[in-house]
Coordinates of C-alpha atoms in Angstrom, one line a residue:
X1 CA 144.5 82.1 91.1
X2 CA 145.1 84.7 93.8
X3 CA 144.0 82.8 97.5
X4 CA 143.1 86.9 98.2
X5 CA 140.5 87.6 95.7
X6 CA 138.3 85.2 98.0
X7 CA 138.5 86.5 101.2
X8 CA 134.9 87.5 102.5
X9 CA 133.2 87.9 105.4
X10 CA 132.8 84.8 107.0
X11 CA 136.8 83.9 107.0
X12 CA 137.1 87.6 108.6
X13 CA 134.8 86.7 111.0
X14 CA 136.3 83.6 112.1
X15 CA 139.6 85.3 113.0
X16 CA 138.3 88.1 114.8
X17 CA 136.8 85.8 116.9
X18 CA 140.0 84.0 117.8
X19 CA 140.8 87.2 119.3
X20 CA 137.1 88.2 120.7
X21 CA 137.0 85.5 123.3
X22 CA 139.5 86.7 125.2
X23 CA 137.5 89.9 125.0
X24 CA 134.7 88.9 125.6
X25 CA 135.4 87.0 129.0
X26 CA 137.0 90.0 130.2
X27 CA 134.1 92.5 129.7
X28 CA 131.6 90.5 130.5
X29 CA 132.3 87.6 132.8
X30 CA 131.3 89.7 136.3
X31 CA 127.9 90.4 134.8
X32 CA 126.8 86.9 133.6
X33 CA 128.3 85.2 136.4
X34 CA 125.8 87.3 138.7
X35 CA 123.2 88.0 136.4
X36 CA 121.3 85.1 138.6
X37 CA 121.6 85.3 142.3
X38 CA 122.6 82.0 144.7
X39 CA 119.1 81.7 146.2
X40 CA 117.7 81.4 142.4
X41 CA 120.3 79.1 141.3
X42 CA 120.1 77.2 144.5
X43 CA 116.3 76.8 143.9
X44 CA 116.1 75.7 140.9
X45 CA 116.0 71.7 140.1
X46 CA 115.5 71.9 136.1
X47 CA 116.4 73.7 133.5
X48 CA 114.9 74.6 129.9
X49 CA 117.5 76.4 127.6
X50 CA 115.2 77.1 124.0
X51 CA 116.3 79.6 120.7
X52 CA 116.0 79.9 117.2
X53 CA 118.9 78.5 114.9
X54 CA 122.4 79.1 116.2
X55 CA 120.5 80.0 119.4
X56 CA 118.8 76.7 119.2
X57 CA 122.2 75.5 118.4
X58 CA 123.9 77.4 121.5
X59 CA 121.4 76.0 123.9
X60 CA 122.0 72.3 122.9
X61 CA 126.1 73.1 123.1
X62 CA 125.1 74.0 126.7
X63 CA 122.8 71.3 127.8
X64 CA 125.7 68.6 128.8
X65 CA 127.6 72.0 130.4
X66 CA 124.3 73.0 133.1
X67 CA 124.1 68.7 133.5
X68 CA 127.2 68.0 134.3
X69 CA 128.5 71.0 136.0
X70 CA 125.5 72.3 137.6
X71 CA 124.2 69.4 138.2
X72 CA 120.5 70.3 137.2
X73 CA 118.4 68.2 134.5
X74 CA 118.2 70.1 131.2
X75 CA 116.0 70.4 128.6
X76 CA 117.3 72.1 124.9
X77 CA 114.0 72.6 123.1
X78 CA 113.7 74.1 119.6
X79 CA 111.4 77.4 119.8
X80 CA 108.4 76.9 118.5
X81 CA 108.5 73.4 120.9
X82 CA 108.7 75.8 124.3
X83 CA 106.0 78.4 122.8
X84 CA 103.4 75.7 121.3
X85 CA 104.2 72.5 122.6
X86 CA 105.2 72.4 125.9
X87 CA 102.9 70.9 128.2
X88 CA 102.2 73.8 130.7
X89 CA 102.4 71.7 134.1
X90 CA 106.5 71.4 132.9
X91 CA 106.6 75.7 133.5
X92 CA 105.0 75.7 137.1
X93 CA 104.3 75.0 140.5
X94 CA 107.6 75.8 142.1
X95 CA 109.5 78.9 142.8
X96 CA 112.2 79.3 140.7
X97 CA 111.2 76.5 138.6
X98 CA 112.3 75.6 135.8
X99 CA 115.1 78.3 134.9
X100 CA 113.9 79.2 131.7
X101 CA 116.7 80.1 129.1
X102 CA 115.3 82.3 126.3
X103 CA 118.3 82.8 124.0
X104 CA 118.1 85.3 121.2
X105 CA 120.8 87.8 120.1
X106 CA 118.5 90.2 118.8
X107 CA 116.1 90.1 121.6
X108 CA 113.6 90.8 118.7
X109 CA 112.2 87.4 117.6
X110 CA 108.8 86.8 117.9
X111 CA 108.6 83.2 119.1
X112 CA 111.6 83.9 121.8
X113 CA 108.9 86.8 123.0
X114 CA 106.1 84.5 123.2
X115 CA 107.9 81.9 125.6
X116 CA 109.1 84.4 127.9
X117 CA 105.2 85.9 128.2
X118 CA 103.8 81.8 128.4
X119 CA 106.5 81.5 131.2
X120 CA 105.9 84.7 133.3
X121 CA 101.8 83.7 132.9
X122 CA 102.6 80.6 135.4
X123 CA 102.4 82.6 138.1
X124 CA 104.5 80.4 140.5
X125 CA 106.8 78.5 138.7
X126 CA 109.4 79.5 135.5
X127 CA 112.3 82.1 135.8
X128 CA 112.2 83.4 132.7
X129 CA 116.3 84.6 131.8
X130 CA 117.0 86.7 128.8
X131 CA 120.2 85.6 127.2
X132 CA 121.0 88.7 124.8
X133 CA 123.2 90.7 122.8
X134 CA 120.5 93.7 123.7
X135 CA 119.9 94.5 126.8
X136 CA 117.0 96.8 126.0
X137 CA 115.0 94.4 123.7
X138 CA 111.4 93.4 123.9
X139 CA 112.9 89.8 124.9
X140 CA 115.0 91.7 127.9
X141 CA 112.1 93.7 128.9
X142 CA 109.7 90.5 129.1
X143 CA 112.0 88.3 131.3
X144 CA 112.9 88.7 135.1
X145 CA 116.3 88.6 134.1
X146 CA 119.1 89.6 131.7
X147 CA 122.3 88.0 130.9
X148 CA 123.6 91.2 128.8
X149 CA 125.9 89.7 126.3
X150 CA 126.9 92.6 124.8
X151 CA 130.2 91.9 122.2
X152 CA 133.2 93.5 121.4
X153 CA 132.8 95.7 118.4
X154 CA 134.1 94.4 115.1
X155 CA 133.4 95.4 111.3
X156 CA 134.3 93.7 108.3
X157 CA 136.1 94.6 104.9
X158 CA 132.5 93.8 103.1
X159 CA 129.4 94.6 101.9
X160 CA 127.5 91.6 103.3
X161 CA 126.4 89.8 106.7
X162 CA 128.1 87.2 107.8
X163 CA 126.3 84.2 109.3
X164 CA 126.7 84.4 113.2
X165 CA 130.2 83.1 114.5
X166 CA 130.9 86.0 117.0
X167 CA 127.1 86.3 118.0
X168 CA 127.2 82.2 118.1
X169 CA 130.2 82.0 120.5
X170 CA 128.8 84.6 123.0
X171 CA 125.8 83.0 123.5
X172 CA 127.5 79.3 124.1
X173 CA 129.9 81.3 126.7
X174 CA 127.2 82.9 128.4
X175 CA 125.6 80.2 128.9
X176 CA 128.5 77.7 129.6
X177 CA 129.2 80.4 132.3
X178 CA 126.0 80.2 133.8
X179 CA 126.3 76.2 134.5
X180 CA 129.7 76.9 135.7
X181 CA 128.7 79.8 138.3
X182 CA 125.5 77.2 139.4
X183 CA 128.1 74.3 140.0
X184 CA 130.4 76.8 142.2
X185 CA 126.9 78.1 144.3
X186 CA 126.4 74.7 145.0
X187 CA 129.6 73.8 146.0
X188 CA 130.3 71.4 143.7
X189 CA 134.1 72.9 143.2
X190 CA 135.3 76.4 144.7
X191 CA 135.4 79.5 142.9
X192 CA 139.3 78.9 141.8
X193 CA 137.8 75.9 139.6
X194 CA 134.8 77.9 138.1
X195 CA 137.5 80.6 137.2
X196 CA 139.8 78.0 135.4
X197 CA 136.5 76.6 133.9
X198 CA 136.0 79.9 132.2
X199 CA 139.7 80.2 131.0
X200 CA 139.6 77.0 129.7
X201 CA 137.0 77.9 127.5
X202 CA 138.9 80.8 126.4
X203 CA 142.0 78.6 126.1
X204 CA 140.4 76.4 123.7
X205 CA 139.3 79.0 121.2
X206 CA 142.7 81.2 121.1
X207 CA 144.4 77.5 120.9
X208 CA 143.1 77.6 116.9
X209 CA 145.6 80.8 116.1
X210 CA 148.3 78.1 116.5
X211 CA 146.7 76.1 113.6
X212 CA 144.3 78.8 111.9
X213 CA 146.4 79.6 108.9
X214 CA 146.9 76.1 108.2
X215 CA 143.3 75.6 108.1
X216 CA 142.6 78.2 106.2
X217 CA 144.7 77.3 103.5
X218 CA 143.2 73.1 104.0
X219 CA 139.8 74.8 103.6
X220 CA 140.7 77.0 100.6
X221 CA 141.6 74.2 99.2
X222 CA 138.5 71.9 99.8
X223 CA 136.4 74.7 98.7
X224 CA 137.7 74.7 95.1
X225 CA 137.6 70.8 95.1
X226 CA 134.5 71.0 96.1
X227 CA 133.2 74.1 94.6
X228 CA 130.4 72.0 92.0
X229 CA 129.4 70.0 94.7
X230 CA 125.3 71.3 96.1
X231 CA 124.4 68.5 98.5
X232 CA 126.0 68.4 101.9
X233 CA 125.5 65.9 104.7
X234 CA 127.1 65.9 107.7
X235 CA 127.3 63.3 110.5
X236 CA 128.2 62.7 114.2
X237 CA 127.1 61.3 117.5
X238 CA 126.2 62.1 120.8
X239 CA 127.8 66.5 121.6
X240 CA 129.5 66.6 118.5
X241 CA 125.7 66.3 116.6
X242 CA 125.8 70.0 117.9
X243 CA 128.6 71.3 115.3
X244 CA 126.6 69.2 112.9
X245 CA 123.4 70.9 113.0
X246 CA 125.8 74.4 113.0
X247 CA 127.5 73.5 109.6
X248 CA 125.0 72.4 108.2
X249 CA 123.0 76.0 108.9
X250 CA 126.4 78.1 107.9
X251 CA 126.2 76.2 104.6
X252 CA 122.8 77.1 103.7
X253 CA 123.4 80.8 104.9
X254 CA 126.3 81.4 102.8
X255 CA 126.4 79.5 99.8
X256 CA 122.0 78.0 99.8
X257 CA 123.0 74.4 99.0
X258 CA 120.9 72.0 100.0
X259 CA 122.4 69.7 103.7
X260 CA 121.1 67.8 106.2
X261 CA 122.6 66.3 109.5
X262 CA 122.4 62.8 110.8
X263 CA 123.9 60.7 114.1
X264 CA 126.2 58.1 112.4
X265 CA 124.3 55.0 113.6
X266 CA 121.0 56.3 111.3
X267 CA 123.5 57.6 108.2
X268 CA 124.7 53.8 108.2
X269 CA 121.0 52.7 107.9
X270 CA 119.5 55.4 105.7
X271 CA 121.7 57.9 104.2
X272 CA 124.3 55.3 103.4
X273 CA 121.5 54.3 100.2
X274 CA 121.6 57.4 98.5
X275 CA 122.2 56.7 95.0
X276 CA 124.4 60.3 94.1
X277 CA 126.6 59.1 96.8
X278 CA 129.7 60.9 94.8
X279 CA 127.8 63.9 94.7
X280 CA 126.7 64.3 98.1
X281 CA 130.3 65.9 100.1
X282 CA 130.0 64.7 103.6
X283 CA 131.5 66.0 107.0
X284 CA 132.2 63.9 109.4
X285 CA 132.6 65.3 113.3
X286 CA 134.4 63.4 115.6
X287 CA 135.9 64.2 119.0
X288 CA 138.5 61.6 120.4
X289 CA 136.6 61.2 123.3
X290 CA 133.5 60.6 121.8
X291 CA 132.0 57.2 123.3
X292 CA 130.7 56.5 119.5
X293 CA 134.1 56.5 117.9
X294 CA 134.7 53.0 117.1
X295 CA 131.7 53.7 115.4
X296 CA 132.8 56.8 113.4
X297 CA 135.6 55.0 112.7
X298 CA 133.5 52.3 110.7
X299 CA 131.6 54.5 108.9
X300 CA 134.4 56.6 107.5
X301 CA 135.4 53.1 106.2
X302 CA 132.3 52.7 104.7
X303 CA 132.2 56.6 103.1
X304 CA 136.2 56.0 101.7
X305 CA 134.8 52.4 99.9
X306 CA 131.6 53.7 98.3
X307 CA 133.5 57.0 97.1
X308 CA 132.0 59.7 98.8
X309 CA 134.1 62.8 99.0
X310 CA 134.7 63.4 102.7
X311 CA 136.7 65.3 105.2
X312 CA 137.1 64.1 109.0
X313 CA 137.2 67.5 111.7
X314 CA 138.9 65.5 114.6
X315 CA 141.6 66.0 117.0
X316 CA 141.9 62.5 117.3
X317 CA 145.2 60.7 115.8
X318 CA 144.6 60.5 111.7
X319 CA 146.0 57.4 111.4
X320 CA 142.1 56.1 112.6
X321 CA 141.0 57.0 109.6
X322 CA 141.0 55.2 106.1
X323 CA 144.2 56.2 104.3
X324 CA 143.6 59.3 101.6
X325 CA 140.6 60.7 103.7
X326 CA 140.8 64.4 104.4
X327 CA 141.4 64.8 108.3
X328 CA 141.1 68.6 109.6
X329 CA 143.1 68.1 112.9
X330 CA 141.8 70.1 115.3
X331 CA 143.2 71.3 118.7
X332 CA 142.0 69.3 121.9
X333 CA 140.0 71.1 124.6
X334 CA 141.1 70.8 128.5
X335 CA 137.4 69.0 128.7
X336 CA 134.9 67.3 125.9
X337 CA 132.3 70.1 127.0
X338 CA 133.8 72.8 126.0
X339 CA 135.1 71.5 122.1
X340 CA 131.1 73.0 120.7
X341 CA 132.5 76.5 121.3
X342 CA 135.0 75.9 119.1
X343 CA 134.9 73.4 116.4
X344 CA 133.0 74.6 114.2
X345 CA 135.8 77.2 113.0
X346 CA 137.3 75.5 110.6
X347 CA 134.4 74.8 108.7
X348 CA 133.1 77.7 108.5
X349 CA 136.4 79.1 106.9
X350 CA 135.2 76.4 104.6
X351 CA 131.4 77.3 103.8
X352 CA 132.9 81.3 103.1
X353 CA 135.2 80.6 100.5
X354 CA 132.5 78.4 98.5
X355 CA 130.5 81.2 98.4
X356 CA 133.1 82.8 96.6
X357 CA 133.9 79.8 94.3
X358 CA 130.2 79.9 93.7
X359 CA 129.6 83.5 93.4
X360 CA 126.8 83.7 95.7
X361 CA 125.9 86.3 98.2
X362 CA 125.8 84.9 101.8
X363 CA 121.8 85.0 102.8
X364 CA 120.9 85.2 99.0
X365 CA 122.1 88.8 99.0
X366 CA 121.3 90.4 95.9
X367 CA 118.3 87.8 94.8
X368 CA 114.7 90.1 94.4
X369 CA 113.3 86.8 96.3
X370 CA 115.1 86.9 99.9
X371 CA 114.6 90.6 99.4
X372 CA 111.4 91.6 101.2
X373 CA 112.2 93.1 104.8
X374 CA 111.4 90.1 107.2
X375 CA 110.4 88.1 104.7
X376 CA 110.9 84.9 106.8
X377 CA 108.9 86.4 109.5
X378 CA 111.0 85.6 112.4
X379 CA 110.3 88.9 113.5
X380 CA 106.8 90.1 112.7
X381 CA 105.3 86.9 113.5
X382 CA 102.5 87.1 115.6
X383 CA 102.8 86.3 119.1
X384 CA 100.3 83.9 120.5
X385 CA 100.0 82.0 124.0
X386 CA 98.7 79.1 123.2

């Protein structure tokens, strides 16, 4: 077997980005750090940061980042929760108030649309902030403000999309920067901390080309081991649920097997009963500072004496773990915060060589049912304010 014949799009993708965040910081850090101006940051006393799937995603890797840093209370809600849900007192009656993160790449989707039109309709109250690969998007045009994320420009060796890692990361930065710059504004730390901040980020992403090659040939290797396996579950706690809920969506773009994601508490009271248990291949996330790791720790136990097949992505010691589990060691971050810009990587080396082993097209490419333009109407959907 020739470790060549499956490269593919997603692997490709995950070492360009090693070298993108670097990139990326440099093009585009002056512009998102002032994309909001000191009285606007200063004003606002709550924050809503809201997308669709790995924007979703992005804005829940931020929430801790705009908490702790910026000092604000934040809110990550799912789309359609900000466009149809959310009780319309929370969007006005103050200047400035709440800062109102719509996050979409595209700038195209329909329900990102619709919140930034509910929250300009306040009248006094929401800022409405474009967070966007497209500047000159309906989503950019509707908001009071852009934070451009334009990205680097990169092609791969293949016919095919791969799901978002490069699109992923730049929204998580641009974001991450945004909590940093409001923690600087409000003098919190001086702009010599913000500015390591932002290279620690950085730091933690080019850290993986120390390891990368060794991953990739770990994750080669689980892929074929795993290759018959179609159930996935993948469990966490507390920030690290983040990468969870990301895996889990890279698996059902690239290979369409059925996952889910669970906090580790719940998976020992529900999840544990499944009765394919050595069917079901299940990722465990675990950052050493996590405050649930005991916890982890005894349900990793539990997963090695039941038999499920399972891999640990830690940069804790691997000695915490049941002996013969799979342990991807993972570099540390200079701060907890930042490892969701990161640690998904490895996995996601992972999820693009079991599409090859199963000889599936990532996003159902080449299936007569996925092939309708905007069949899944994120797009076309009709825009309502409700």
């Amino acid at each position: 077997m020739n470790k060549k014949d499956f490269d593919n799009a997603l692997r490709q993708e995950v070492y360009d980005l090693l070298d993108m965040a670097a990139a990326l910081a440099e093009q585009d850090d002056g512009d998102l750090r002032m994309a909001l101006s000191t009285p606007e940051l200063f004003a606002s006393r709550k924050a809503i940061l809201t997308g669709c799937g790995d924007s979703y995603c992005a804005a829940l890797a931020a929430r801790p980042v705009f908490e702790k840093l910026g000092h604000i209370g934040t809110s990550a809600l799912p789309a359609i929760e900000a466009a149809r849900h959310l009780d319309s007192s929370v969007l006005g009656g103050e200047p400035h108030n709440p800062l109102l993160y719509c996050i979409s790449v595209s700038g195209t989707v329909s329900r990102m649309i619709e919140i930034a039109k509910r929250g300009n309709e306040t009248g006094v109250g929401a800022h409405t902030v474009a967070v966007t690969g497209n500047p000159d998007s309906p989503l950019a045009q509707e908001c009071q403000t852009t934070m451009a994320v334009p990205m680097p420009p990169y092609t791969n060796n293949f016919d095919e999309h791969s799901p978002g890692l490069r699109s992923y990361y730049a929204s998580i930065y641009a974001l991450m920067t945004s909590a940093i710059r409001m923690g600087e504004v409000k003098m919190h730390y001086p702009m010599s901390q913000a500015g390591q901040y932002r290279k620690d980020i950085v730091d933690y992403i080019e850290s993986y080309k120390d390891c990368i090659d060794a991953m990739d040939e770990q994750m080669f290797a689980l892929a074929e081991e795993w290759k018959d396996i179609d159930s996935f579950e993948f469990v966490a706690a507390g920030d690290d649920m983040v990468t969870a809920w990301f895996d889990s969506a890279k698996i059902y773009e690239a290979t369409g097997d059925v996952c889910t994601y669970e906090n580790v508490e719940d998976w020992c009271h529900i999840n544990f009963f499944a009765r394919d248990y050595k069917g079901i291949a299940t990722v465990l996330i675990a950052e050493k500072n996590n405050p649930a790791m005991p916890r982890i720790i005894e349900a990793a136990g539990v997963m090695a004496r039941i038999g499920r097949p399972c891999i640990v992505f830690t940069d804790a010691d691997e000695s915490l773990f049941p002996a013969g589990m799979k342990v991807c060691k993972l570099p540390s971050a200079a701060h907890s915060w930042i490892t969701p810009a990161g640690n998904y990587i490895p996995f996601a080396l992972f999820a693009g060589y079991l599409a090859k082993f199963k000889n599936v097209g990532m996003f159902r490419q080449g299936m007569e049912a996925f092939a309708v333009q905007d069949g899944n109407k994120i797009k076309t959907s009709k825009i309502e304010i409700v």
